[in-house]
Amino acid sequence: MTKKILLVEDEKILAEMYKDKFTQAGFKVFLAFESKEGLALAKKEKPDLIILDILLPRENGIVFLTWLRKDPEISSIPVVAFSNYDDPATKKEAARLGAKEYLIKTSYTPQEIVEKIKEYLTQ
Amino acid sequence: MVALWETTLVSIIVLISVFLGFLVYFKDKRNLINRYFLTISLLSAVWIGSAFLSEFFPLTNPSLAIFLSKITYGAVIWWVIFLLFFALIFPQKKKVISSKFFGGLFIFLGFILSGLILFTSLLVEGIEIQPWGFDVVYGKIFPIFATFATFLIIAALINFIESYIRIKGFQREQLKYFFLGFGIFLIALIFFNVVLLTFTGIEKYYRFGNYSAIFFLGFTAYAIVARQLFDIRVILSEILVGVIAIILFIQMMTADILWLKILNGSVFILFCVFGYLLIKATIREIEMRREVERLSNAKSEFISIASHQLRTPLAAVKGYISMILEGTYGKLADRQTRPVENVYRSNERLIKLVNDLLSLSRLEAGKIEFSPELTSLEEMVTDIVEELRINAEKKGLYMKMIKPLEPLPKIMVDQDKLRQVILNIVDNAIKYTKKGGITFKLKKLDEQEEIKVADTGEGMDEKELNSLFQMFSRATAGTQLHTEGAGLGLYVARQFIEMHGGKIWAESEGKGKGSAFIIQLPIKLDLKLIKEKTKTITKAANNIF
């Protein structure tokens, strides 16, 4: 069965790029450009995994995670934080809210990200 | 007989206490800190006032003197209770187990004790006339009173000290002011009541201990109300200069001989001038340091934001180029591959530079965190070797790992930082080696574990080896072969390894003979040393910029 991925990412170029890659790798990708939109999509589509940017317009990724964890319908969906904002305090907060990992975008190629996500989904 | 000047002094102190209490209260009526402070101020006024008034009546109206003494001790009971309550909320509220129960208990005990003090003779039995005034004759519950008061003061102080250790920033500065005021108060109490009495037998000044409560109230009120606190060192130097100036002035006024008066006067004037200059210099130095700190923070913040902003387009370039190279958008013609690979490599260099700059700005701002985890160095190095093998093989280099005879025990390291260090070294090794390869060797020493990365590259002379781990320095081989890179990587690497209490250095037998980088990490982390190291590293980084 095709796995569903929700990508919450406000940078259009990056969003498109990762969507291309994940689609090509056989995933069904949903894009959201901000937290509220992401949350609505998560409730509607119940993705298998969420890739979450941290610096987002209006409410940031941490707020998104807090909302997600409070909603029993979607609270168990695994989340991978994915950002260029490399701040130790934010990383800790994301981990506390149950983010599986906090990946820095420039450290991985899209292919490497796909492999990591596949790993998570098979776990 | 009570002197007029003392009456004036006590009146002023009582009025100031009440004034400070209400000043703080009206600044923020709802805040519990401000309310408790008002209570403590009013109790201080009652305590100091009643103790002083009682001095007027021991002969003319002994029962009034006894009653006033009872009020004094009653006020002291509530004063210590509220000091403890204050300690639990100033400068920030603490979580205390069963705080309601204990709060209620202390208030209950306060009512019982103060009731017994005021309405019975169990504490103040009577008075005994003395040449300097009178002594209180204590009753049966004096030990209970003394124990209760001492216990509460110690409990309050423990709480204040605990807060001081735990809290940082502005609230810590507030506590410094509190301690300064309370310290002066305590020292004065001990000086007038114990030292003067024991060593000189002078009793008539014992009330001055009480009066010095005004220092405690004054400094604490300032700490609560002021939005920005003067540096405590300025206040301390002002107090010191002030006290010495007063002593010199008294010496001048009391000198009997004219030439001594003139001499003391000259010393006094000279001291005032230099004292003024000293305070001015202290203020100037502190202002300058604050400005430097502000600029340094602004710069670090700028680098952090800039790094984040730079990374977004870098991630897009990295992503698209890697996908082009993987053939996502169609197969590349042979002659296209190399230029595209070069774009990818250049981009990687930019990413690394941004990462190094970010690490550096963190080190500098003291914001870098040290988070050690139990790690197998063998596993970590194996992962890195596998990761970089493709890069090395593309250049026709081998990658080899010599495992230790016995498996190394896991040690505490900050994985992200150590990884960054090893990657940096291997990256350099690949960059500066034209043929041959890179060998990794792991071994256990007595108290350390060692990682050695040896290459068959350009090698370095002594001068280069010495300057390798400094900022913006690259060995000449580096300059000859590659002109990119700002030489930040190894500097950051050294800071990271030293943060662990470890060592990193390079060895080479000379030009053309290859080089080796050695990292030694302690098997047991010395947390105290790490704290010191982290501080000095931060300072060192600050000095460079």
XYZ file of C-alpha atoms in Angstrom, chain A residues 11-54:
44
model
C 9.702 27.320 1.357
C 7.976 26.619 -1.946
C 11.143 25.582 -3.820
C 12.142 23.090 -1.128
C 8.570 21.817 -0.742
C 8.317 21.140 -4.449
C 11.719 19.492 -4.559
C 11.027 17.079 -1.699
C 7.553 16.395 -3.048
C 9.089 15.419 -6.405
C 11.575 13.125 -4.705
C 9.093 11.432 -2.404
C 6.524 10.982 -5.166
C 9.197 9.423 -7.323
C 10.126 7.110 -4.459
C 6.550 5.865 -4.402
C 5.002 7.918 -1.602
C 1.808 9.891 -1.712
C 2.778 13.400 -0.598
C 0.556 16.114 0.873
C 1.940 19.617 1.153
C 1.077 22.231 3.763
C 2.680 25.657 3.939
C 1.770 26.491 7.517
C 0.842 24.864 10.813
C -2.955 25.239 10.759
C -3.174 23.977 7.211
C -0.881 21.105 8.167
C -3.026 20.141 11.133
C -6.214 20.158 9.040
C -4.528 17.977 6.402
C -3.218 15.600 9.064
C -6.747 15.124 10.405
C -8.190 14.645 6.955
C -5.576 12.363 5.409
C -4.125 10.599 8.502
C -0.621 10.358 6.983
C 1.802 7.621 8.034
C 4.461 10.186 8.859
C 4.835 13.960 9.055
C 7.956 15.820 7.958
C 7.856 19.108 9.787
C 9.757 22.307 9.132
C 10.307 24.315 12.321
